[in-house]
Amino acid sequence: MGKGVRSKNINQMNSMDKVVLTLATTNLGKFKEFDQFLSDFPLILKSQPQDFEVEETGSSFAENARIKSIAIANLMGTWALADDSGLCVEALSGAPGIYSSRYANNDVERIQRILNELESSSNRSAYFVSNICIAAPGNEILLQVDGRCEGRITHAPRGLEGFGYDPIFEVNGTGLTFAEMPKFQKNKLGHRGKAFSKLETSLRELLGNC
Ligand code: ITT
């Protein structure tokens, strides 16, 4: 990991001597979070074509994050950062897990499906997982980390912030759903923020070597 990065970077730097990093996601909620996390890094951020779907054929968050980052790095000819994430509900044997975005047709229906399936359950424990992978063109994995946030599923949606399952996920120790928190609090306590904080130092080192 990281071997040969220096020579690859030189091709991927633009005239301002900054590395170009494509955010390999079509999910606007994720894009906004990464945009904030990366705001003070010496990077030029790009978005991927919104109509380019990478098939998530992996059987784990880690595998899917690798598949997405490699596909977009090769497509764009830049470094690419992908996140594969999802909600794992204990009483549903970890579902929806890696199928979180495919659990129903839209956020409202996905939330309703979880609430219906948990209706009679007193065990509301759940956690979010994020696996983040940064790849370079040529199938090279530069960094990969994961993060987790523990909480419980509420009995009804609460709050208007965020995206996805945020209104029904109450973070342990806060009494608040992700959708009731200010952004800075979700960024700090959330699964993506926790994963990103593990990657921060290594990413700065990689960029320092450019
Ligand atoms: P990309 O693959 O293009 O990034 P996606 O939404 O399909 O977009 P995933 O396959 O990783 O991404 O699925 C993640 C799903 O898990 C996402 O669509 C939400 O339903 C849910 N999810 C992940 N992080 C979340 C968060 O912070 N808040 C609420 N829901 C989240």
mmCIF file of N, CA and C in Angstrom, residues 2 5 12-13 30 62-63 109 114 119 135 159 169 175-176 178-179 183-184 187 193:
data_model
loop_
_atom_site.group_PDB
_atom_site.id
_atom_site.type_symbol
_atom_site.label_atom_id
_atom_site.label_comp_id
_atom_site.label_asym_id
_atom_site.label_seq_id
_atom_site.Cartn_x
_atom_site.Cartn_y
_atom_site.Cartn_z
ATOM 1 N N GLY A 2 0.616 2.179 -0.898
ATOM 2 C CA GLY A 2 1.387 3.405 -0.915
ATOM 3 C C GLY A 2 2.657 3.304 -1.738
ATOM 4 N N VAL A 5 3.505 5.449 -5.100
ATOM 5 C CA VAL A 5 2.529 6.532 -5.107
ATOM 6 C C VAL A 5 3.127 7.816 -5.644
ATOM 7 N N GLN A 12 -0.994 12.869 -11.807
ATOM 8 C CA GLN A 12 -2.345 13.273 -11.436
ATOM 9 C C GLN A 12 -2.422 14.664 -10.818
ATOM 10 N N MET A 13 -1.311 15.357 -10.720
ATOM 11 C CA MET A 13 -1.354 16.696 -10.148
ATOM 12 C C MET A 13 -1.714 17.704 -11.229
ATOM 13 N N LYS A 30 -23.663 11.762 1.274
ATOM 14 C CA LYS A 30 -22.274 11.357 1.513
ATOM 15 C C LYS A 30 -21.318 12.396 0.932
ATOM 16 N N ALA A 62 -16.251 -3.741 2.915
ATOM 17 C CA ALA A 62 -14.864 -3.515 2.467
ATOM 18 C C ALA A 62 -14.704 -3.838 0.981
ATOM 19 N N GLU A 63 -15.291 -4.964 0.580
ATOM 20 C CA GLU A 63 -15.162 -5.374 -0.824
ATOM 21 C C GLU A 63 -15.847 -4.362 -1.746
ATOM 22 N N GLU A 109 -39.688 4.795 2.104
ATOM 23 C CA GLU A 109 -40.105 3.378 2.104
ATOM 24 C C GLU A 109 -39.096 2.499 2.839
ATOM 25 N N ILE A 114 -38.138 -0.838 7.804
ATOM 26 C CA ILE A 114 -37.446 -1.179 9.071
ATOM 27 C C ILE A 114 -38.428 -1.077 10.235
ATOM 28 N N GLU A 119 -41.621 -3.855 14.466
ATOM 29 C CA GLU A 119 -42.798 -3.418 15.218
ATOM 30 C C GLU A 119 -42.918 -4.061 16.601
ATOM 31 N N ALA A 135 -8.397 4.719 -3.895
ATOM 32 C CA ALA A 135 -7.641 3.966 -4.908
ATOM 33 C C ALA A 135 -7.016 4.929 -5.902
ATOM 34 N N GLY A 159 -36.646 14.387 13.237
ATOM 35 C CA GLY A 159 -35.608 15.299 12.736
ATOM 36 C C GLY A 159 -35.604 15.410 11.226
ATOM 37 N N PHE A 169 -32.405 6.711 13.495
ATOM 38 C CA PHE A 169 -31.219 6.181 14.185
ATOM 39 C C PHE A 169 -30.807 7.133 15.291
ATOM 40 N N GLY A 175 -29.449 10.807 22.970
ATOM 41 C CA GLY A 175 -30.900 11.036 22.948
ATOM 42 C C GLY A 175 -31.366 11.665 21.645
ATOM 43 N N LEU A 176 -30.459 11.803 20.685
ATOM 44 C CA LEU A 176 -30.798 12.455 19.413
ATOM 45 C C LEU A 176 -30.608 11.499 18.241
ATOM 46 N N PHE A 178 -29.594 11.065 14.233
ATOM 47 C CA PHE A 178 -28.680 11.788 13.345
ATOM 48 C C PHE A 178 -29.408 12.974 12.701
ATOM 49 N N ALA A 179 -30.694 12.796 12.423
ATOM 50 C CA ALA A 179 -31.445 13.860 11.733
ATOM 51 C C ALA A 179 -31.795 15.022 12.658
ATOM 52 N N LYS A 183 -24.838 19.340 11.963
ATOM 53 C CA LYS A 183 -23.914 18.567 11.105
ATOM 54 C C LYS A 183 -22.601 18.242 11.806
ATOM 55 N N PHE A 184 -22.053 19.224 12.553
ATOM 56 C CA PHE A 184 -20.737 18.983 13.159
ATOM 57 C C PHE A 184 -20.792 17.809 14.121
ATOM 58 N N ASN A 187 -20.885 14.598 12.117
ATOM 59 C CA ASN A 187 -19.548 14.376 11.539
ATOM 60 C C ASN A 187 -18.586 13.799 12.577
ATOM 61 N N GLY A 193 -17.448 9.787 9.899
ATOM 62 C CA GLY A 193 -16.488 10.668 10.568
ATOM 63 C C GLY A 193 -15.437 9.852 11.304
#
